[in-house]
Amino acid sequence: MPPPGVNAKDFSDALKQFEEAVGKEWVFTSDEDVALYRDAYSPFWGEPEERVASAAVAPYTVEQVQAVMKAANEYKIPVYPISTGKNLGYGGSAPNLSGSVVLDLKRMNRILDVSERNHSALVEPGVSYFDLYRHIQERKLKLWVDVPDPGWGSPVGNSLDHGGGYLQPMYRNHFDSHCGMEVVLANGDLLRTGMGAMPGAQTWQQYKFGFGPWIDGMFSQSNFGVVTKMGFWLMPEPDAYLTGTVSVPKYEDLIPMIDILTLLENSGISNGMPGLGSPILGGFMMPQRAPEVTEMLQKDGVESASLHKYAQDRGIPFWSCTVKFYGPEKAIRAQWEYAQEKFSAIPGAKFKDDEFYKFPLTPDQFNKVHKPEMGIPSLEMFSIGARSPYNPTPGQGHIWFSPIIPRTGEAVLEANKVFAKAAKDFGLPLLSFSLPTTYWMRSFIFLFGFPITHDIATNKKNRETFKQVVRVAAEHGWGEYRTAPAYQDAVMDTYSFNNHALRRFHETVKDAVDPNGIISAGRYGIWPKHLRETKA
Amino acid sequence: MKCLFALTFLALAGQGFAADDATIQKGEKVFDYWCATCHGPGNLPGTVALQTKYKGAKPALLSERTDLIPPVTKTFVRKGVSIMPFFRKTEISDADLDALAAYIARNNKAPTR
């Protein structure tokens, strides 16, 4: 089936040109091959609205990408670039617009440069975190890659989608830690950003901004070009790693605990990704919750006075925070001591030394650690949804609801109230209490998994609920940081300041740099002119 | 299930000689790269899932199974199951998949092709 708005002859002529550009075996048109580009975690699985490709083309070089784009532009074929296609839960390898031709960049998997002196790398989109990690290990370089969880995606794709990891703050935000890109534009033209714009510059991976407006951000979460190379800053392997946990007794202590944590992080004292927990409420990586606590929670919620008394009587802390440090042993021991001094301002705060490692890890340690915190890619994250004694009838994947909320205790408490009410209103399994994740330095992010099933009625209901919670969050000023294609329009709708000025700006740019609207139509809610008109 | 039976039948019909060592070695590489991250030893999602599913009646490690004939392995790789997604041909080509399936089947009593 040709893409929407393209006649059969143009489509077959374009496919022929794609074949000439990349070789016949790398243009996929059979139903069987094209089906492999479905999103395995699609919330539309098996429904007519499922977003599916019409074909796929897999170039091996930048020149081939340029040739494909030129042909696509000439015949107005919608294309949808993917890097490794492993963005599961955020769309995988399937396009926003059904009928698009997936531009599969997986074969472009060259690691072009890794510098141990500059602590940087330059890679193509098909390189996975595993590839980069192995490349570094094989050469025994003292470099760590900040990997997301799971780690089989690509640095290029993950950072363009604003993914995050677990090391020091300056690396944890993968887009922030990139330095320089190469981009193929809709007409096949080739662009380099930052210092890469100067022929012969030797600082492409050293200085991000080059000269003039810094446009790298425009190629993230967007559809303005096809990124074919990206530079990244890597973390020098530290001498040691230390973690310690502070616990505080009272419900209200969450507020000062987070303020102190923020101060420690923003001053660079605690430089690993902190972990928030609640010994009384239990949960992920925490002791199991006592049945009577569940009862109190169900009756009066987390503010229940009897729950607070229960915790105090038994000396069970209400909250905990694990702070983490990378660096020389002497320094990080002193940093932990300083952190304890600061947290001691909360009456009743208690401290516990947790892990301490020197690098390289022993094989035993290697097996025990949460690998991404040591810059080691892993797929262990998939255990969350996979069959296990706790989950005997697994689903088909998940999709994340992930709003950004302010980095204060007040916001965490309020968000919980709001989401608990939303859960009740929309008939979701009641969340007892959730603590945010600490990927980003300056804000918090909540991560709630929505299950994906192969049952159409369940998926339909979950989709509606998802849109409702997006709306509820936005009413409180909390916005999604990233979402699957199914919800990108709904989320973009919530960023509506001044009659959607931001989206209108995106549309103006889109029409200028991609006048035929061929690249990833609809991605992140940005539609090209001809499709905006038919949508309206 | 119906489709698996049909595949089994096809496999038996197609039986012949065992895969050669080079193919099996190539298959092991593909396995280590694409599968061992979930199906290798330890607390990994694929291994834990299969341990839970079979409760020891079959090895939890895919690489120790002796019942997975190539068409079955291939079906799982191209169709996925539960949270395990399917793999595109730019990730695992048909030739790589032949080798991978031969590697997993290398200890089978029944045919390996």
XYZ file of C-alpha atoms in Angstrom:
649
model
C 0.000 0.000 0.000
C 1.459 3.361 -0.984
C 1.745 6.081 1.679
C -1.269 8.413 2.037
C -1.500 10.900 -0.799
C 1.072 9.111 -2.970
C -0.021 7.297 -6.123
C 1.110 3.769 -6.840
C 3.401 4.777 -9.713
C 5.248 7.444 -7.741
C 5.635 5.036 -4.870
C 7.102 2.316 -7.016
C 9.396 4.817 -8.785
C 10.598 6.088 -5.426
C 11.200 2.564 -4.169
C 13.255 1.917 -7.283
C 15.377 4.948 -6.508
C 15.756 3.799 -2.925
C 16.970 0.447 -4.248
C 19.456 2.168 -6.483
C 20.711 4.153 -3.517
C 21.072 1.382 -0.946
C 20.879 -1.911 -2.844
C 17.811 -4.044 -3.454
C 18.228 -6.225 -0.378
C 17.996 -3.206 1.923
C 14.604 -2.032 0.755
C 11.902 -3.997 2.522
C 8.466 -4.164 0.958
C 7.024 -7.614 1.682
C 4.305 -7.720 4.344
C 6.392 -10.104 6.374
C 9.434 -7.806 6.447
C 7.472 -4.609 6.939
C 5.605 -6.184 9.868
C 8.932 -6.281 11.717
C 8.692 -2.485 11.917
C 5.506 -2.620 13.992
C 5.785 -1.222 17.471
C 5.910 -4.338 19.654
C 4.492 -2.266 22.515
C 1.869 -0.455 20.456
C -1.186 0.611 22.445
C -3.123 0.172 19.165
C -1.934 -3.398 18.555
C -4.139 -5.058 15.945
C -6.523 -2.089 15.592
C -7.043 -0.135 12.382
C -5.418 2.906 14.041
C -2.163 1.051 14.668
C 0.617 3.072 13.047
C 2.342 0.871 10.525
C 4.949 1.411 7.834
C 4.452 0.889 4.100
C 8.069 -0.105 3.503
C 11.511 0.320 5.011
C 14.854 1.381 3.606
C 18.152 0.815 5.370
C 21.079 2.932 4.161
C 24.654 2.196 5.152
C 26.314 5.569 4.612
C 25.492 9.251 4.915
C 25.639 9.570 1.131
C 22.984 6.882 0.866
C 20.815 8.730 3.382
C 21.171 11.858 1.238
C 20.211 9.962 -1.897
C 17.173 8.445 -0.207
C 16.048 11.834 1.117
C 16.435 13.436 -2.307
C 14.267 10.768 -3.883
C 11.731 10.899 -1.059
C 11.540 14.663 -1.407
C 11.046 14.450 -5.128
C 8.185 11.956 -4.849
C 6.842 13.416 -1.570
C 7.216 10.105 0.251
C 6.798 10.369 4.031
C 9.822 8.835 5.746
C 10.355 8.019 9.396
C 13.962 7.747 10.553
C 14.817 5.387 13.398
C 18.247 4.707 14.835
C 18.223 1.328 16.577
C 14.420 1.171 16.789
C 14.481 0.089 20.409
C 12.510 2.984 21.841
C 10.012 0.516 23.270
C 7.293 2.146 25.308
C 7.850 5.311 23.259
C 6.943 3.994 19.829
C 9.649 1.482 18.936
C 10.373 1.343 15.224
C 6.896 2.313 14.004
C 6.073 5.687 12.440
C 3.651 8.329 13.725
C 1.927 8.423 10.348
C 0.752 5.112 8.930
C 2.124 4.471 5.481
C 5.452 6.193 6.120
C 8.597 4.490 4.875
C 10.832 3.725 7.827
C 14.363 4.988 7.281
C 16.167 2.351 9.318
C 19.632 3.612 10.275
C 20.621 0.478 12.201
C 23.232 -0.480 9.600
C 25.047 2.809 10.148
C 26.802 1.470 13.202
C 30.262 2.984 13.060
C 31.998 4.275 16.135
C 33.948 7.022 14.428
C 36.012 8.272 17.316
C 36.546 7.633 20.990
C 39.004 9.925 22.722
C 40.413 8.971 26.093
C 42.052 12.389 26.415
C 38.958 14.407 25.602
C 36.572 11.848 27.160
C 34.294 11.936 24.155
C 32.904 9.831 21.343
C 31.496 10.390 17.873
C 29.009 7.784 16.701
C 26.465 6.950 14.033
C 22.798 6.300 14.829
C 22.959 2.491 14.552
C 25.550 2.215 17.335
C 23.969 0.859 20.516
C 25.058 1.571 24.066
C 26.239 -2.049 24.210
C 28.392 -1.463 21.110
C 30.002 1.652 22.529
C 30.554 -0.002 25.913
C 32.177 -3.066 24.310
C 34.348 -0.917 22.077
C 35.657 0.893 25.156
C 36.140 -2.308 27.158
C 38.014 -4.052 24.354
C 40.465 -1.165 24.227
C 40.665 -0.921 28.012
C 39.911 2.771 27.923
C 39.186 4.472 31.234
C 35.857 5.814 30.073
C 32.272 5.296 31.160
C 29.227 5.705 28.994
C 26.088 6.999 30.666
C 23.601 4.317 29.630
C 19.829 4.329 29.905
C 17.903 1.368 31.256
C 17.560 -0.766 29.105
C 20.794 -0.274 27.167
C 20.204 -1.672 23.703
C 19.066 1.628 22.231
C 21.411 4.096 20.613
C 23.105 7.133 22.098
C 21.861 9.122 19.102
C 18.234 8.035 19.323
C 18.038 8.084 23.085
C 19.484 11.541 23.450
C 17.346 12.925 20.605
C 14.331 11.617 22.509
C 15.611 13.257 25.733
C 16.476 10.007 27.477
C 18.377 9.829 30.727
C 20.819 7.636 32.624
C 22.441 7.167 36.000
C 25.923 8.660 36.283
C 27.012 12.176 37.206
C 24.395 14.858 36.486
C 26.255 16.346 33.518
C 26.134 12.946 31.765
C 22.775 11.718 33.047
C 20.882 14.019 30.728
C 21.848 12.470 27.416
C 20.921 15.376 25.237
C 22.828 17.785 27.479
C 25.936 15.643 27.226
C 26.004 15.582 23.445
C 28.421 17.794 21.552
C 27.956 18.366 17.839
C 25.752 16.738 15.219
C 25.592 15.992 11.544
C 22.148 16.201 9.958
C 20.719 15.339 6.553
C 17.923 17.736 5.657
C 14.701 16.956 3.841
C 16.189 17.915 0.471
C 19.263 15.756 1.004
C 21.512 18.653 1.994
C 24.112 17.959 4.703
C 24.591 20.121 7.792
C 26.976 20.026 10.729
C 26.303 21.918 13.938
C 28.563 23.568 16.508
C 32.238 23.609 15.593
C 31.468 20.987 12.936
C 30.256 23.827 10.730
C 33.856 25.010 10.305
C 35.786 22.876 7.833
C 38.904 21.628 9.552
C 37.789 22.481 13.089
C 39.316 20.070 15.580
C 36.924 20.893 18.387
C 33.633 19.394 17.161
C 33.362 17.294 20.326
C 34.825 19.987 22.585
C 32.682 23.076 22.146
C 28.972 22.748 21.513
C 27.946 26.131 20.316
C 30.090 27.092 17.376
C 28.885 30.469 16.215
C 25.392 31.906 15.927
C 22.146 30.336 17.149
C 22.588 26.894 18.660
C 20.127 24.778 16.719
C 20.890 21.281 18.003
C 17.784 21.299 20.167
C 15.629 21.630 17.081
C 16.587 18.145 15.942
C 15.503 16.529 19.202
C 11.911 15.363 19.691
C 11.162 16.765 16.278
C 11.061 16.125 12.571
C 13.318 18.766 11.042
C 16.163 16.535 9.860
C 17.810 13.121 9.964
C 20.697 13.030 12.427
C 23.516 10.905 11.044
C 26.321 11.571 13.543
C 26.469 12.816 17.100
C 29.264 13.543 19.520
C 29.010 12.728 23.223
C 30.948 13.546 26.332
C 31.903 10.491 28.332
C 32.666 10.240 32.037
C 36.233 9.460 33.064
C 36.266 6.212 35.046
C 36.201 7.237 38.724
C 38.461 5.708 41.383
C 35.597 4.727 43.624
C 31.861 4.786 44.279
C 30.115 5.190 47.607
C 26.488 5.228 48.630
C 24.874 6.002 51.957
C 21.291 6.294 53.109
C 19.720 8.895 55.308
C 16.348 8.163 56.847
C 14.042 10.653 58.502
C 11.204 9.848 60.896
C 8.242 12.056 60.060
C 5.878 12.538 57.150
C 6.649 16.279 56.982
C 10.392 15.544 56.898
C 10.134 14.864 53.194
C 10.204 18.615 52.590
C 13.536 19.467 54.278
C 15.040 16.154 53.140
C 14.496 17.065 49.503
C 15.670 20.651 49.997
C 18.940 19.403 51.488
C 19.352 16.865 48.734
C 18.837 19.564 46.113
C 21.424 21.771 47.747
C 23.921 18.893 47.819
C 23.306 18.081 44.179
C 23.333 21.615 42.874
C 26.598 22.242 44.718
C 28.160 19.139 43.181
C 28.632 17.417 46.578
C 26.404 14.446 45.833
C 27.182 13.579 42.225
C 25.426 10.234 41.662
C 21.750 9.722 40.982
C 19.989 9.810 44.339
C 17.250 7.353 45.276
C 14.176 8.332 47.259
C 12.335 5.737 49.316
C 9.900 5.160 52.136
C 10.705 2.443 54.677
C 7.179 2.606 56.096
C 5.321 2.511 52.775
C 7.685 -0.019 51.231
C 7.928 -0.516 47.496
C 10.647 -0.772 44.918
C 14.002 -1.711 46.527
C 12.383 -1.282 49.960
C 11.154 -3.740 52.566
C 7.654 -5.051 51.949
C 4.855 -3.038 53.422
C 3.094 -4.412 56.512
C -0.562 -5.408 55.881
C -1.812 -3.038 58.575
C -0.057 -0.159 56.783
C -1.912 -1.038 53.609
C -5.153 -0.961 55.562
C -4.439 2.475 57.006
C -3.409 3.739 53.587
C -6.573 2.484 51.976
C -8.704 4.009 54.688
C -7.209 7.467 55.154
C -4.458 7.788 52.588
C -0.877 8.695 53.251
C -1.851 11.571 55.540
C -3.539 9.189 57.985
C -2.700 10.227 61.559
C -2.817 6.632 62.732
C -0.234 5.727 60.101
C 2.107 8.472 61.324
C 1.679 7.288 64.907
C 2.231 3.665 63.842
C 5.534 4.607 62.209
C 6.711 6.675 65.171
C 5.769 4.055 67.753
C 7.774 1.424 65.937
C 10.647 3.697 65.000
C 10.137 3.039 61.272
C 11.351 6.050 59.290
C 8.841 7.628 56.952
C 11.331 8.578 54.235
C 14.798 7.714 53.086
C 17.226 9.064 50.573
C 20.224 7.226 49.211
C 22.959 9.605 48.144
C 25.692 8.466 45.802
C 29.186 9.643 45.082
C 31.747 9.034 42.341
C 35.345 10.103 42.798
C 38.574 9.585 44.708
C 38.011 7.578 47.908
C 39.218 10.309 50.242
C 37.084 12.936 48.594
C 33.853 10.951 48.453
C 34.163 9.813 52.061
C 34.454 13.479 53.021
C 31.504 14.373 50.769
C 29.344 11.745 52.465
C 30.381 13.078 55.855
C 29.419 16.571 54.783
C 26.074 15.301 53.480
C 25.392 13.697 56.863
C 26.156 16.987 58.588
C 23.641 18.739 56.378
C 20.897 16.111 56.790
C 21.451 16.186 60.576
C 19.460 19.407 60.570
C 16.383 17.150 60.488
C 15.730 15.908 64.024
C 15.928 12.126 64.234
C 17.812 11.686 60.932
C 19.738 8.405 60.830
C 22.564 7.340 58.550
C 23.724 4.079 57.098
C 26.753 3.312 54.959
C 25.703 1.217 51.971
C 27.977 0.308 49.097
C 31.585 1.078 48.442
C 33.392 -0.059 45.309
C 36.720 0.521 43.674
C 37.128 0.073 39.953
C 37.350 -2.160 38.084
C 34.718 -4.256 39.856
C 35.374 -7.860 40.842
C 33.202 -10.377 38.947
C 31.105 -10.850 42.089
C 30.470 -7.135 42.407
C 29.782 -6.915 38.694
C 26.914 -9.382 39.059
C 25.467 -7.635 42.072
C 25.412 -3.966 41.112
C 22.700 -2.022 39.332
C 24.745 -1.965 36.159
C 23.741 1.379 34.625
C 25.026 3.132 37.759
C 28.449 1.805 36.779
C 28.022 2.756 33.142
C 27.325 -0.864 32.165
C 24.459 -1.443 29.721
C 21.961 -4.139 30.606
C 18.473 -5.366 29.754
C 17.644 -6.309 33.337
C 15.059 -3.532 33.409
C 12.743 -5.748 31.356
C 12.296 -7.905 34.479
C 9.690 -5.379 35.562
C 7.154 -6.637 33.020
C 8.446 -10.149 32.314
C 7.030 -13.378 33.702
C 8.328 -14.141 37.182
C 7.027 -15.709 40.385
C 5.494 -12.276 41.181
C 4.052 -11.855 37.738
C 2.910 -15.265 36.474
C 0.805 -13.883 33.606
C 2.920 -11.202 31.947
C 1.537 -8.587 29.565
C 2.918 -7.458 26.225
C 4.956 -4.496 27.343
C 4.365 -1.111 28.851
C 4.096 2.546 28.118
C 5.250 5.291 30.465
C 3.320 8.200 31.850
C 6.126 10.478 32.936
C 5.304 14.025 34.058
C 7.909 16.504 35.248
C 7.068 17.978 38.658
C 8.821 20.564 40.817
C 11.703 19.359 42.931
C 10.112 19.930 46.305
C 8.580 17.755 48.961
C 5.371 19.754 48.713
C 5.034 18.920 45.029
C 5.672 15.222 45.632
C 2.942 15.115 48.276
C 0.529 17.093 46.155
C 1.182 15.044 43.017
C 0.425 11.909 44.964
C -2.894 13.296 46.096
C -3.757 14.340 42.578
C -2.750 11.035 40.986
C -4.454 8.994 43.712
C -7.671 10.851 42.997
C -7.194 10.432 39.251
C -6.604 6.717 39.745
C -9.847 6.460 41.695
C -11.779 8.551 39.149
C -10.518 6.589 36.162
C -10.604 3.152 37.755
C -6.855 2.546 37.679
C -5.274 0.218 40.195
C -4.723 2.467 43.177
C -1.167 3.667 43.483
C -0.296 3.603 47.155
C 2.347 6.266 47.042
C 4.936 7.038 44.436
C 8.243 8.740 44.765
C 9.718 10.537 41.815
C 12.798 9.539 39.898
C 15.840 11.751 40.036
C 17.252 11.621 36.507
C 17.324 15.345 36.084
C 19.198 17.670 38.377
C 16.727 20.503 38.615
C 13.348 18.797 38.545
C 11.644 15.563 39.448
C 9.960 13.137 37.160
C 7.306 10.586 37.982
C 7.328 7.341 36.041
C 4.136 5.311 35.955
C 3.978 2.233 33.726
C 0.749 1.568 31.848
C 0.506 -2.068 30.765
C 0.138 -2.920 27.094
C -1.995 -5.943 26.308
C -3.161 -7.612 23.123
C -6.749 -7.085 24.215
C -8.308 -4.290 22.186
C -10.919 -3.267 24.770
C -8.321 -3.015 27.548
C -5.944 -1.039 25.352
C -8.747 1.331 24.349
C -9.634 1.982 27.935
C -5.978 2.503 28.894
C -5.506 4.967 26.051
C -8.423 7.049 27.217
C -7.149 6.966 30.779
C -3.681 7.945 29.658
C -5.027 11.043 27.931
C -7.063 11.877 31.012
C -4.037 11.739 33.307
C -2.054 13.863 30.868
C -4.835 16.436 31.101
C -5.089 16.231 34.892
C -1.322 16.639 35.226
C -1.361 19.652 32.905
C -4.105 21.287 34.955
C -1.555 21.346 37.760
C 1.248 22.579 35.541
C 2.972 19.210 35.245
C 3.927 18.225 31.704
C 5.112 15.017 30.069
C 8.813 15.059 29.145
C 8.397 12.477 26.382
C 5.671 10.237 25.148
C 4.712 7.570 22.638
C 3.384 8.641 19.200
C -0.125 7.641 20.302
C -0.151 10.540 22.764
C 2.145 13.128 21.215
C -0.691 15.302 19.930
C -2.444 15.178 23.296
C 0.715 16.141 25.149
C 1.697 18.876 22.695
C -1.819 20.275 23.208
C -1.005 20.859 26.871
C 1.982 23.077 26.031
C -0.478 25.709 24.953
C 0.809 29.052 26.313
C -0.472 31.969 24.219
C -2.702 30.006 21.935
C -0.130 27.289 21.213
C 2.602 29.749 20.270
C 5.249 27.043 20.636
C 3.515 24.612 18.326
C 2.818 27.380 15.832
C 6.515 28.181 15.845
C 7.380 24.513 15.267
C 4.965 24.486 12.346
C 6.544 27.580 10.835
C 9.964 25.947 11.059
C 8.633 22.668 9.721
C 7.148 24.307 6.657
C 10.395 26.166 5.993
C 12.922 23.350 6.385
C 10.755 20.508 5.107
C 8.236 22.132 2.741
C 6.969 18.805 1.426
C 6.498 17.575 4.964
C 8.259 14.276 4.358
C 10.147 13.740 7.632
C 8.337 11.992 10.504
C 5.023 13.723 10.020
C 3.262 14.112 13.346
C 6.252 13.371 15.519
C 5.925 15.225 18.812
C 2.733 16.803 17.550
C 4.385 18.629 14.655
C 2.418 18.098 11.457
C 3.377 19.417 8.030
C 1.097 21.895 6.332
C -0.803 19.513 4.050
C -1.680 17.221 6.946
C -2.606 20.099 9.265
C -5.122 21.172 6.666
C -6.724 17.751 6.325
C -6.737 17.340 10.094
C -8.460 20.653 10.690
C -0.444 -23.621 18.785
C -1.771 -24.748 15.470
C 0.910 -22.788 13.711
C 3.686 -24.340 15.768
C 2.491 -27.837 14.888
C 2.558 -26.985 11.254
C 6.080 -25.684 11.627
C 7.212 -28.808 13.461
C 5.884 -30.880 10.642
C 7.745 -28.810 8.105
C 10.927 -29.135 10.090
C 10.711 -32.893 10.207
C 10.037 -33.009 6.527
C 13.085 -30.869 5.953
C 15.439 -32.829 8.150
C 18.793 -33.728 6.786
C 22.284 -33.134 8.075
C 23.343 -31.245 11.180
C 24.579 -27.667 10.839
C 28.340 -27.350 10.498
C 30.622 -25.979 13.200
C 31.185 -22.645 11.509
C 27.453 -22.005 11.357
C 27.037 -22.964 14.992
C 29.895 -20.688 16.013
C 28.403 -17.835 14.065
C 25.078 -18.596 15.730
C 26.664 -18.466 19.151
C 27.967 -14.989 18.378
C 24.523 -13.832 17.340
C 23.095 -15.358 20.501
C 25.674 -13.658 22.732
C 25.023 -10.324 21.085
C 21.225 -10.338 20.829
C 19.846 -12.897 23.250
C 22.238 -13.504 26.157
C 21.452 -10.079 27.620
C 18.015 -11.504 28.549
C 18.545 -15.271 28.249
C 22.041 -15.633 29.735
C 22.779 -17.010 33.199
C 21.719 -15.000 36.225
C 18.726 -12.949 37.202
C 17.893 -11.918 33.650
C 14.346 -11.385 32.423
C 14.261 -14.182 29.809
C 15.901 -16.716 32.082
C 13.689 -15.889 35.067
C 10.587 -15.996 32.847
C 11.420 -19.430 31.455
C 12.335 -20.729 34.918
C 8.920 -19.536 36.107
C 7.163 -20.950 33.073
C 8.676 -24.445 33.161
C 9.618 -24.736 36.843
C 12.654 -26.796 35.954
C 10.868 -29.160 33.547
C 13.015 -27.528 30.846
C 16.302 -25.668 31.321
C 15.772 -21.988 32.078
C 18.714 -21.183 29.815
C 17.834 -21.171 26.127
C 21.354 -22.265 25.233
C 20.824 -25.499 27.179
C 17.519 -26.424 25.620
C 17.348 -29.555 23.463
C 13.789 -29.182 22.229
C 13.836 -25.927 20.269
C 13.872 -26.807 16.610
C 14.917 -23.987 14.275
C 11.458 -23.061 12.963
C 10.246 -22.551 16.523
C 13.191 -20.370 17.476
C 12.729 -18.373 14.285
C 9.057 -17.852 14.978
C 9.799 -16.425 18.409
C 12.516 -14.142 17.038
C 10.291 -12.751 14.269
C 7.034 -12.645 16.252
C 8.195 -11.936 19.797
C 6.483 -13.127 22.957
C 5.305 -11.202 26.016
C 7.769 -8.365 26.637
C 10.329 -9.849 24.218
C 10.004 -7.815 21.020
C 10.571 -9.237 17.547
C 13.770 -8.429 15.695
C 14.125 -6.662 12.343
C 16.285 -7.968 9.531
C 18.699 -5.063 9.908
C 19.320 -6.415 13.403
C 19.282 -10.149 12.730
C 19.417 -11.029 9.047
C 17.865 -14.242 7.755
C 21.348 -15.764 7.469
C 22.161 -14.780 11.062
C 18.855 -16.217 12.183
C 19.599 -19.550 10.460
C 22.885 -19.713 12.349
C 21.300 -18.627 15.628
C 18.590 -21.267 15.357
C 21.194 -23.911 14.496
C 23.217 -22.908 17.563
C 20.223 -23.231 19.882
C 19.386 -26.582 18.300
C 22.958 -27.906 18.389
C 22.302 -30.373 21.221
C 18.895 -31.485 20.002
C 18.445 -35.228 19.633
C 16.011 -34.582 16.803
C 17.022 -32.697 13.640
C 18.876 -29.423 13.886
C 17.674 -28.046 10.597
